[in-house]
Each structure stands twice: as C-alpha cells, then as structure tokens.
Amino acid sequence: AKTEGRDTYRYFEASMGAEARDKRVMEHELRQAVARGEFYLVYQPQKEISSGRMVGFEALIRWRHPERGEVSPAIFIPVAEDSGAIGQIGDWVLEAACEEAVRWENPLMVAVNVSAVQLHNPNFSRKVHETLLKTGLAATRLELEITETALVKDMPRALATLRQVKALGVRVAMDDFGTGYSSLSNLRAFPFDKIKIDSSFIKAVDTNGQVAAIVRAVLGLGRGLGLPVLAEGVETLGELKFLDAEACEIGQGYYLGKPAPIEAFDDLTGLGKRA
Ligand code: C2E
Ligand code: CA
Ligand code: CA
Ligand code: CA
C-alpha cells in the first residue's frame, strides 16, 4: 500500500501542470472525502528546548484515499484551496483537532493550520468561536498557524480576522517565517503571538554560518518583540544543540518527535515528562 501511495504522489504531481482533467478528478474526490471519513489527523509534538518538556502538538491532516492510498497534504491542500473545498476541509480539521484535544488528559496546546481562503472568510472567527463552544476546548489551548502568504490577499480582512480570533483568547503563530516577501513588515502589521522559523533555515543552522546568523537574528527579533520563537524541522542533535545554545524557546521536528496519530502519545498523563 505504501508503494501505491508513492505512485499516487507522482501521478498527481505529474498531473498538476499537464492534465487539468486529473486535477478536476481530485477536486471532485476532495469534496466527497470529508463525508466519506477519508481524512484523519496526526499530531507532531512541540517541545520546550531547554527542558525537553512537551508544550503542544501541531495537527496535520492526512488523506487515506480508498484506491490511491495516502496522499500528501503538500499535494492536495493546494488543490483544495484552488477549488474552494478547503472551506469544508478546514472546518473539519478545526473541529476534529478541538474535539480530540479536549479529551487529552494533559491540557497542552493544539496548533491548527489555517489556509488563506479560511482566513479571508468573514465568518471564520465565528466558526472558531462556535467550534470552541461546541467542543468545550478552552480558547487558550488553541493556536492557529498562519503563513505570510495567507495574509496578503486582503490584508485589512486578514487583520480583522486575526483580531477577532485573538479577542476569543485564541493565539496565532506566524508559520514558515522567513519564506514570505516581507516577513518584517508582516510581523509588525499583524498581532502574532509566536514566530515559527521555517525548516529550510533550521536544516543548515549548524553547518552554514550565514544561516546561523539569520537564525540568531530572528531569535533576537523574537526577544525584542517579546514573542517566543519555534524552530521547525529540527532533524539532528547538532541543530538542537545550536538552538539550545542560542536560547530558542521551542522546537519541532523529526528529532523531537514525528507526526503520529494521537494514540501514539497515549500515555497522556506522562506526556509532559517524555524527553
Ligand atoms: P507545515 O504547516 O509547515 O507543516 C510542517 C510539515 O513539515 C509537515 O508536513 C510535517 O510532517 C513536516 N515535518 C515535521 N518535522 C519535520 C522534519 O524534521 N523534517 C522534515 N523534512 N519535515 C518535517 P506535512 O504534514 O506533509 O504537511 C505539509 C504542509 O501541508 C504543511 O506544512 C501545511 O502547509 C499543509 N497542511 C498540513 N495539514 C494541514 C491542515 O490541516 N490544514 C491546512 N490548511 N494545511 C495543512
Ligand atoms: Ca504549520
Ligand atoms: Ca511550517
Ligand atoms: Ca543540519
């Protein structure tokens, strides 16, 4: 089934540019996938670097297609965004993540990715509010991850949405920091609570002096603004040691824990103690 999944990626990747028909097939399948229960969530730990303490989980969507097997979100999320199916899928992710998180014995944060289309929907903050009420999750346990590219379509609209969700007590993190066009002005213009440095920087942080200088500067920026910084894509001990030495607050990546169904972390009382 795994090989099947890999062929699927290639099939869809190849189809993106060349075969609009295949894209339409996927759009159609995506619209049915929620009702058919084909989506599920995996969770990746976010840990305080100085102590190794678990502080939260990022929810990441997975699609188990009945014939094609596992399809990567890197493939289907852009298609869902283009076709508008992301609205329904995003609602499902938000609700499923809140529903699961409220059952965790350890009340850690849950981080949910929000796409541009969701952010620009004037009903989004109401949806968030309703979902919190419906699931019973405390607003302070929810963090929304928003990329810079999601902000730019209509900045006043995006700002209004961010303010509304923050008024609920929900936190917002800037995702993929450093990969957008104007990270610094966006950081100033939008009320973020956390900076997530993109994994492309972390990959080279312990081997490339220029990248190390950039990451140090971002950490200084976070301190100056009073915002915690999370390093994404921590894959090696060397990277972790650099980040620890530079007092980066939080880390996420394969070295600290791979995304897995929440059952994999089911010693929930022990969550906070896992190294
Ligand atoms: P992202 O938000 O930047 O999520 C981090 C991605 O990096 C995840 O890929 C995660 O599995 C992967 N990752 C984590 N640690 C490491 C590491 O140490 N090394 C490497 N090489 N990769 C690592 P994933 O789950 O395939 O998701 C890809 C992208 O799809 C996400 O990037 C996000 O943009 C999008 N996505 C995933 N779930 C959702 C969702 O529920 N809603 C929306 N709108 N987008 C989602
Ligand atoms: Ca993210
Ligand atoms: Ca990211
Ligand atoms: Ca490295």
mmCIF file of C-alpha atoms and ligand atoms in Angstrom:
data_model
loop_
_atom_site.group_PDB
_atom_site.id
_atom_site.type_symbol
_atom_site.label_atom_id
_atom_site.label_comp_id
_atom_site.label_asym_id
_atom_site.label_seq_id
_atom_site.Cartn_x
_atom_site.Cartn_y
_atom_site.Cartn_z
ATOM 1 C CA ALA A 1 0.000 0.000 0.000
ATOM 2 C CA LYS A 2 2.966 2.280 0.679
ATOM 3 C CA THR A 3 4.304 1.890 -2.847
ATOM 4 C CA GLU A 4 0.826 2.635 -4.099
ATOM 5 C CA GLY A 5 0.881 5.889 -2.141
ATOM 6 C CA ARG A 6 4.178 6.911 -3.625
ATOM 7 C CA ASP A 7 2.952 6.242 -7.149
ATOM 8 C CA THR A 8 -0.043 8.358 -6.306
ATOM 9 C CA TYR A 9 2.146 11.335 -5.453
ATOM 10 C CA ARG A 10 3.893 11.053 -8.768
ATOM 11 C CA TYR A 11 0.592 10.656 -10.555
ATOM 12 C CA PHE A 12 -0.773 13.830 -9.024
ATOM 13 C CA GLU A 13 2.462 15.788 -9.269
ATOM 14 C CA ALA A 14 2.731 14.971 -12.939
ATOM 15 C CA SER A 15 -0.906 15.824 -13.448
ATOM 16 C CA MET A 16 -0.736 19.266 -11.844
ATOM 17 C CA GLY A 17 0.691 21.064 -14.816
ATOM 18 C CA ALA A 18 -0.187 18.752 -17.648
ATOM 19 C CA GLU A 19 -3.606 17.266 -17.047
ATOM 20 C CA ALA A 20 -6.318 19.604 -15.826
ATOM 21 C CA ARG A 21 -8.675 16.656 -16.034
ATOM 22 C CA ASP A 22 -6.835 14.802 -13.274
ATOM 23 C CA LYS A 23 -6.964 17.892 -11.117
ATOM 24 C CA ARG A 24 -10.714 18.032 -11.600
ATOM 25 C CA VAL A 25 -10.951 14.401 -10.564
ATOM 26 C CA MET A 26 -9.076 15.200 -7.378
ATOM 27 C CA GLU A 27 -11.229 18.254 -6.705
ATOM 28 C CA HIS A 28 -14.284 16.074 -7.013
ATOM 29 C CA GLU A 29 -12.823 13.416 -4.715
ATOM 30 C CA LEU A 30 -11.796 16.040 -2.172
ATOM 31 C CA ARG A 31 -15.341 17.324 -1.927
ATOM 32 C CA GLN A 32 -16.553 13.843 -1.001
ATOM 33 C CA ALA A 33 -13.679 12.936 1.260
ATOM 34 C CA VAL A 34 -14.974 14.659 4.403
ATOM 35 C CA ALA A 35 -18.351 12.919 4.259
ATOM 36 C CA ARG A 36 -16.647 9.607 3.477
ATOM 37 C CA GLY A 37 -14.390 9.884 6.509
ATOM 38 C CA GLU A 38 -11.190 9.676 4.484
ATOM 39 C CA PHE A 39 -9.369 12.404 6.434
ATOM 40 C CA TYR A 40 -7.674 11.944 9.773
ATOM 41 C CA LEU A 41 -5.242 13.929 11.868
ATOM 42 C CA VAL A 42 -1.745 13.188 13.053
ATOM 43 C CA TYR A 43 -0.017 15.231 15.715
ATOM 44 C CA GLN A 44 3.568 16.389 15.984
ATOM 45 C CA PRO A 45 4.981 17.361 19.378
ATOM 46 C CA GLN A 46 6.284 20.851 20.059
ATOM 47 C CA LYS A 47 8.826 20.870 22.876
ATOM 48 C CA GLU A 48 10.477 23.438 25.088
ATOM 49 C CA ILE A 49 14.097 23.144 24.032
ATOM 50 C CA SER A 50 15.761 23.915 27.368
ATOM 51 C CA SER A 51 13.845 21.200 29.239
ATOM 52 C CA GLY A 52 12.553 18.808 26.567
ATOM 53 C CA ARG A 53 9.100 19.323 28.041
ATOM 54 C CA MET A 54 6.179 18.805 25.649
ATOM 55 C CA VAL A 55 4.199 22.038 25.286
ATOM 56 C CA GLY A 56 1.813 21.304 22.444
ATOM 57 C CA PHE A 57 1.025 19.458 19.240
ATOM 58 C CA GLU A 58 0.561 20.605 15.667
ATOM 59 C CA ALA A 59 -2.378 18.889 13.984
ATOM 60 C CA LEU A 60 -1.537 17.771 10.441
ATOM 61 C CA ILE A 61 -4.160 16.453 8.052
ATOM 62 C CA ARG A 62 -3.836 13.104 6.296
ATOM 63 C CA TRP A 63 -5.938 11.733 3.433
ATOM 64 C CA ARG A 64 -6.331 7.997 3.054
ATOM 65 C CA HIS A 65 -7.743 7.650 -0.429
ATOM 66 C CA PRO A 66 -9.639 4.379 -0.937
ATOM 67 C CA GLU A 67 -7.678 3.459 -4.093
ATOM 68 C CA ARG A 68 -4.642 5.700 -4.163
ATOM 69 C CA GLY A 69 -3.623 5.256 -0.531
ATOM 70 C CA GLU A 70 -2.054 8.080 1.425
ATOM 71 C CA VAL A 71 -1.959 11.389 -0.425
ATOM 72 C CA SER A 72 0.326 14.114 0.958
ATOM 73 C CA PRO A 73 -1.230 17.411 2.092
ATOM 74 C CA ALA A 74 1.521 19.141 0.145
ATOM 75 C CA ILE A 75 -0.288 17.769 -2.942
ATOM 76 C CA PHE A 76 -3.967 18.024 -2.052
ATOM 77 C CA ILE A 77 -4.127 21.189 0.094
ATOM 78 C CA PRO A 78 -3.215 23.459 -2.850
ATOM 79 C CA VAL A 79 -5.873 21.727 -4.982
ATOM 80 C CA ALA A 80 -8.403 22.133 -2.176
ATOM 81 C CA GLU A 81 -7.502 25.816 -1.915
ATOM 82 C CA ASP A 82 -7.959 26.394 -5.649
ATOM 83 C CA SER A 83 -11.293 24.605 -5.789
ATOM 84 C CA GLY A 84 -12.779 26.036 -2.594
ATOM 85 C CA ALA A 85 -13.039 22.588 -0.987
ATOM 86 C CA ILE A 86 -10.632 23.892 1.667
ATOM 87 C CA GLY A 87 -13.506 25.652 3.442
ATOM 88 C CA GLN A 88 -15.194 22.377 4.313
ATOM 89 C CA ILE A 89 -11.896 20.573 4.920
ATOM 90 C CA GLY A 90 -10.630 23.395 7.134
ATOM 91 C CA ASP A 91 -13.804 23.293 9.194
ATOM 92 C CA TRP A 92 -13.361 19.557 9.611
ATOM 93 C CA VAL A 93 -9.718 19.940 10.724
ATOM 94 C CA LEU A 94 -10.581 22.628 13.259
ATOM 95 C CA GLU A 95 -13.426 20.661 14.751
ATOM 96 C CA ALA A 96 -11.601 17.328 14.800
ATOM 97 C CA ALA A 97 -8.500 18.862 16.406
ATOM 98 C CA CYS A 98 -10.512 20.645 19.110
ATOM 99 C CA GLU A 99 -12.630 17.546 19.730
ATOM 100 C CA GLU A 100 -9.565 15.349 20.183
ATOM 101 C CA ALA A 101 -7.584 17.888 22.210
ATOM 102 C CA VAL A 102 -10.368 18.366 24.729
ATOM 103 C CA ARG A 103 -10.031 14.665 25.597
ATOM 104 C CA TRP A 104 -6.293 14.796 26.288
ATOM 105 C CA GLU A 105 -5.567 14.259 29.934
ATOM 106 C CA ASN A 106 -2.757 16.769 29.707
ATOM 107 C CA PRO A 107 -4.161 20.159 28.651
ATOM 108 C CA LEU A 108 -1.465 21.018 26.124
ATOM 109 C CA MET A 109 -1.853 23.438 23.223
ATOM 110 C CA VAL A 110 -3.125 22.264 19.863
ATOM 111 C CA ALA A 111 -1.921 24.134 16.778
ATOM 112 C CA VAL A 112 -4.130 24.105 13.676
ATOM 113 C CA ASN A 113 -3.103 25.243 10.200
ATOM 114 C CA VAL A 114 -5.350 27.845 8.609
ATOM 115 C CA SER A 115 -5.331 28.479 4.877
ATOM 116 C CA ALA A 116 -5.697 31.823 3.088
ATOM 117 C CA VAL A 117 -9.234 31.008 1.971
ATOM 118 C CA GLN A 118 -10.354 30.340 5.541
ATOM 119 C CA LEU A 119 -8.667 33.461 6.850
ATOM 120 C CA HIS A 120 -10.425 35.645 4.309
ATOM 121 C CA ASN A 121 -13.851 34.244 5.051
ATOM 122 C CA PRO A 122 -15.686 36.869 7.129
ATOM 123 C CA ASN A 123 -17.372 34.051 9.060
ATOM 124 C CA PHE A 124 -14.103 32.425 10.119
ATOM 125 C CA SER A 125 -13.870 33.856 13.640
ATOM 126 C CA ARG A 126 -17.484 32.932 14.273
ATOM 127 C CA LYS A 127 -16.702 29.400 13.128
ATOM 128 C CA VAL A 128 -13.791 29.263 15.560
ATOM 129 C CA HIS A 129 -15.968 30.547 18.382
ATOM 130 C CA GLU A 130 -18.737 28.038 17.620
ATOM 131 C CA THR A 131 -16.239 25.200 17.439
ATOM 132 C CA LEU A 132 -14.787 26.089 20.838
ATOM 133 C CA LEU A 133 -18.263 26.226 22.358
ATOM 134 C CA LYS A 134 -19.343 23.010 20.700
ATOM 135 C CA THR A 135 -16.258 21.010 21.680
ATOM 136 C CA GLY A 136 -15.639 22.660 25.035
ATOM 137 C CA LEU A 137 -11.975 23.357 24.310
ATOM 138 C CA ALA A 138 -10.583 26.365 26.177
ATOM 139 C CA ALA A 139 -9.680 29.118 23.708
ATOM 140 C CA THR A 140 -6.247 29.456 25.329
ATOM 141 C CA ARG A 141 -5.377 25.902 24.254
ATOM 142 C CA LEU A 142 -5.898 26.664 20.564
ATOM 143 C CA GLU A 143 -3.244 28.185 18.357
ATOM 144 C CA LEU A 144 -3.810 28.979 14.692
ATOM 145 C CA GLU A 145 -0.836 28.712 12.340
ATOM 146 C CA ILE A 146 -0.951 31.224 9.530
ATOM 147 C CA THR A 147 1.587 31.677 6.760
ATOM 148 C CA GLU A 148 2.549 35.086 5.454
ATOM 149 C CA THR A 149 1.286 34.211 2.019
ATOM 150 C CA ALA A 150 -2.147 33.657 3.557
ATOM 151 C CA LEU A 151 -2.203 37.280 4.762
ATOM 152 C CA VAL A 152 -1.522 39.144 1.571
ATOM 153 C CA LYS A 153 -4.669 38.604 -0.482
ATOM 154 C CA ASP A 154 -6.636 41.156 1.522
ATOM 155 C CA MET A 155 -4.580 42.491 4.405
ATOM 156 C CA PRO A 156 -7.298 44.521 6.144
ATOM 157 C CA ARG A 157 -9.603 41.486 6.037
ATOM 158 C CA ALA A 158 -6.864 39.198 7.384
ATOM 159 C CA LEU A 159 -6.065 41.690 10.146
ATOM 160 C CA ALA A 160 -9.719 41.920 11.151
ATOM 161 C CA THR A 161 -9.938 38.115 11.354
ATOM 162 C CA LEU A 162 -6.764 37.861 13.417
ATOM 163 C CA ARG A 163 -8.051 40.465 15.848
ATOM 164 C CA GLN A 164 -11.389 38.671 16.150
ATOM 165 C CA VAL A 165 -9.874 35.275 16.920
ATOM 166 C CA LYS A 166 -7.425 36.843 19.361
ATOM 167 C CA ALA A 167 -10.328 38.522 21.141
ATOM 168 C CA LEU A 168 -11.648 34.986 21.779
ATOM 169 C CA GLY A 169 -8.381 34.182 23.568
ATOM 170 C CA VAL A 170 -7.006 32.076 20.700
ATOM 171 C CA ARG A 171 -3.329 32.507 19.822
ATOM 172 C CA VAL A 172 -1.851 32.985 16.372
ATOM 173 C CA ALA A 173 1.560 31.861 15.148
ATOM 174 C CA MET A 174 3.320 33.062 12.008
ATOM 175 C CA ASP A 175 4.145 29.881 10.098
ATOM 176 C CA ASP A 176 7.107 29.392 7.725
ATOM 177 C CA PHE A 177 8.713 32.634 8.909
ATOM 178 C CA GLY A 178 11.367 33.920 6.536
ATOM 179 C CA THR A 179 9.961 32.443 3.340
ATOM 180 C CA GLY A 180 7.493 35.235 2.509
ATOM 181 C CA TYR A 181 8.100 38.510 0.740
ATOM 182 C CA SER A 182 8.012 40.926 3.652
ATOM 183 C CA SER A 183 8.309 38.973 6.869
ATOM 184 C CA LEU A 184 9.345 42.004 8.890
ATOM 185 C CA SER A 185 6.509 44.310 7.888
ATOM 186 C CA ASN A 186 4.025 41.477 8.321
ATOM 187 C CA LEU A 187 5.342 40.847 11.807
ATOM 188 C CA ARG A 188 4.748 44.489 12.582
ATOM 189 C CA ALA A 189 1.345 44.765 10.933
ATOM 190 C CA PHE A 190 -0.243 41.624 12.392
ATOM 191 C CA PRO A 191 -0.704 40.699 16.061
ATOM 192 C CA PHE A 192 1.177 37.376 16.112
ATOM 193 C CA ASP A 193 1.932 35.574 19.368
ATOM 194 C CA LYS A 194 4.701 33.309 18.084
ATOM 195 C CA ILE A 195 7.212 33.031 15.254
ATOM 196 C CA LYS A 196 7.795 29.654 13.597
ATOM 197 C CA ILE A 197 11.134 29.766 11.761
ATOM 198 C CA ASP A 198 10.876 27.802 8.539
ATOM 199 C CA SER A 199 12.601 24.417 8.431
ATOM 200 C CA SER A 200 14.767 25.481 5.455
ATOM 201 C CA PHE A 201 16.766 27.671 7.872
ATOM 202 C CA ILE A 202 16.985 25.069 10.615
ATOM 203 C CA LYS A 203 18.337 22.436 8.218
ATOM 204 C CA ALA A 204 21.541 24.414 7.677
ATOM 205 C CA VAL A 205 21.793 26.164 11.020
ATOM 206 C CA ASP A 206 24.649 24.038 12.338
ATOM 207 C CA THR A 207 26.664 23.909 9.104
ATOM 208 C CA ASN A 208 26.240 27.280 7.401
ATOM 209 C CA GLY A 209 27.478 30.450 9.081
ATOM 210 C CA GLN A 210 25.188 32.745 7.135
ATOM 211 C CA VAL A 211 22.112 30.735 8.019
ATOM 212 C CA ALA A 212 23.231 30.624 11.650
ATOM 213 C CA ALA A 213 23.482 34.432 11.616
ATOM 214 C CA ILE A 214 19.970 34.726 10.199
ATOM 215 C CA VAL A 215 18.519 32.379 12.807
ATOM 216 C CA ARG A 216 20.326 34.270 15.601
ATOM 217 C CA ALA A 217 18.830 37.490 14.258
ATOM 218 C CA VAL A 218 15.319 36.017 14.220
ATOM 219 C CA LEU A 219 15.797 34.852 17.818
ATOM 220 C CA GLY A 220 16.890 38.389 18.733
ATOM 221 C CA LEU A 221 13.860 39.737 16.928
ATOM 222 C CA GLY A 222 11.595 37.446 18.929
ATOM 223 C CA ARG A 223 13.182 38.555 22.193
ATOM 224 C CA GLY A 224 12.877 42.214 21.218
ATOM 225 C CA LEU A 225 9.224 41.802 20.352
ATOM 226 C CA GLY A 226 8.506 39.562 23.317
ATOM 227 C CA LEU A 227 7.466 36.687 21.032
ATOM 228 C CA PRO A 228 8.549 33.094 21.579
ATOM 229 C CA VAL A 229 10.282 31.501 18.597
ATOM 230 C CA LEU A 230 9.676 27.925 17.474
ATOM 231 C CA ALA A 231 12.203 26.215 15.217
ATOM 232 C CA GLU A 232 10.589 23.916 12.645
ATOM 233 C CA GLY A 233 12.149 20.819 11.128
ATOM 234 C CA VAL A 234 14.709 20.015 13.837
ATOM 235 C CA GLU A 235 16.204 16.792 12.484
ATOM 236 C CA THR A 236 19.544 16.391 14.264
ATOM 237 C CA LEU A 237 21.170 16.714 17.660
ATOM 238 C CA GLY A 238 23.547 19.295 16.164
ATOM 239 C CA GLU A 239 20.647 21.521 15.177
ATOM 240 C CA LEU A 240 19.038 21.107 18.589
ATOM 241 C CA LYS A 241 22.299 21.984 20.362
ATOM 242 C CA PHE A 242 22.698 25.152 18.310
ATOM 243 C CA LEU A 243 19.124 26.196 19.093
ATOM 244 C CA ASP A 244 19.556 25.433 22.790
ATOM 245 C CA ALA A 245 22.780 27.453 22.939
ATOM 246 C CA GLU A 246 21.017 30.366 21.237
ATOM 247 C CA ALA A 247 18.077 30.141 23.661
ATOM 248 C CA CYS A 248 15.446 29.289 21.063
ATOM 249 C CA GLU A 249 12.338 28.563 23.133
ATOM 250 C CA ILE A 250 10.530 25.792 21.265
ATOM 251 C CA GLY A 251 11.420 23.078 18.766
ATOM 252 C CA GLN A 252 9.507 20.782 16.441
ATOM 253 C CA GLY A 253 10.870 18.182 14.058
ATOM 254 C CA TYR A 254 11.660 14.535 13.469
ATOM 255 C CA TYR A 255 14.465 14.601 16.046
ATOM 256 C CA LEU A 256 11.999 15.679 18.746
ATOM 257 C CA GLY A 257 9.077 13.599 17.538
ATOM 258 C CA LYS A 258 7.462 12.566 14.267
ATOM 259 C CA PRO A 259 3.815 13.262 13.471
ATOM 260 C CA ALA A 260 1.684 10.311 14.584
ATOM 261 C CA PRO A 261 -1.921 9.500 15.455
ATOM 262 C CA ILE A 262 -2.662 10.761 18.950
ATOM 263 C CA GLU A 263 -2.851 7.159 20.225
ATOM 264 C CA ALA A 264 0.922 7.004 19.791
ATOM 265 C CA PHE A 265 1.146 9.530 22.624
ATOM 266 C CA ASP A 266 -1.485 7.785 24.687
ATOM 267 C CA ASP A 267 0.390 7.729 27.970
ATOM 268 C CA LEU A 268 -1.280 11.076 28.304
ATOM 269 C CA THR A 269 -0.502 11.586 31.951
ATOM 270 C CA GLY A 270 3.147 11.110 31.081
ATOM 271 C CA LEU A 271 3.076 13.461 28.105
ATOM 272 C CA GLY A 272 4.802 16.279 29.910
ATOM 273 C CA LYS A 273 7.598 14.042 31.132
ATOM 274 C CA ARG A 274 8.624 12.497 27.826
ATOM 275 C CA ALA A 275 12.066 13.651 26.780
HETATM 276 P P1 C2E B 1 3.649 22.962 7.657
HETATM 277 O O1 C2E B 1 2.485 23.631 8.289
HETATM 278 O O2 C2E B 1 4.900 23.738 7.554
HETATM 279 O O3 C2E B 1 3.870 21.620 8.480
HETATM 280 C C1 C2E B 1 5.131 21.061 8.739
HETATM 281 C C2 C2E B 1 5.450 19.945 7.760
HETATM 282 O O4 C2E B 1 6.799 19.526 7.966
HETATM 283 C C3 C2E B 1 4.602 18.708 7.965
HETATM 284 O O5 C2E B 1 4.444 18.103 6.684
HETATM 285 C C4 C2E B 1 5.495 17.848 8.844
HETATM 286 O O6 C2E B 1 5.203 16.466 8.774
HETATM 287 C C5 C2E B 1 6.831 18.143 8.247
HETATM 288 N N1 C2E B 1 7.940 17.940 9.191
HETATM 289 C C6 C2E B 1 7.909 17.985 10.538
HETATM 290 N N2 C2E B 1 9.125 17.787 11.066
HETATM 291 C C7 C2E B 1 9.964 17.620 10.031
HETATM 292 C C8 C2E B 1 11.383 17.363 9.920
HETATM 293 O O7 C2E B 1 12.105 17.264 10.905
HETATM 294 N N3 C2E B 1 11.889 17.265 8.657
HETATM 295 C C9 C2E B 1 11.119 17.387 7.548
HETATM 296 N N4 C2E B 1 11.714 17.254 6.363
HETATM 297 N N5 C2E B 1 9.788 17.613 7.612
HETATM 298 C C10 C2E B 1 9.220 17.737 8.840
HETATM 299 P P2 C2E B 1 3.016 17.603 6.158
HETATM 300 O O8 C2E B 1 2.217 17.018 7.291
HETATM 301 O O9 C2E B 1 3.259 16.775 4.961
HETATM 302 O O10 C2E B 1 2.296 18.946 5.744
HETATM 303 C C11 C2E B 1 2.782 19.724 4.693
HETATM 304 C C12 C2E B 1 2.059 21.049 4.639
HETATM 305 O O11 C2E B 1 0.674 20.848 4.320
HETATM 306 C C13 C2E B 1 2.055 21.788 5.968
HETATM 307 O O12 C2E B 1 3.276 22.466 6.166
HETATM 308 C C14 C2E B 1 0.873 22.705 5.758
HETATM 309 O O13 C2E B 1 1.241 23.810 4.993
HETATM 310 C C15 C2E B 1 -0.081 21.841 4.974
HETATM 311 N N6 C2E B 1 -1.045 21.240 5.909
HETATM 312 C C16 C2E B 1 -0.953 20.117 6.648
HETATM 313 N N7 C2E B 1 -2.080 19.911 7.388
HETATM 314 C C17 C2E B 1 -2.895 20.961 7.102
HETATM 315 C C18 C2E B 1 -4.213 21.342 7.544
HETATM 316 O O14 C2E B 1 -4.847 20.693 8.393
HETATM 317 N N8 C2E B 1 -4.723 22.499 7.007
HETATM 318 C C19 C2E B 1 -4.032 23.251 6.091
HETATM 319 N N9 C2E B 1 -4.610 24.370 5.614
HETATM 320 N N10 C2E B 1 -2.802 22.933 5.687
HETATM 321 C C20 C2E B 1 -2.235 21.795 6.168
HETATM 322 CA CA CA B 2 2.153 24.659 10.201
HETATM 323 CA CA CA B 3 5.666 25.493 8.678
HETATM 324 CA CA CA B 4 21.771 20.271 9.775
#
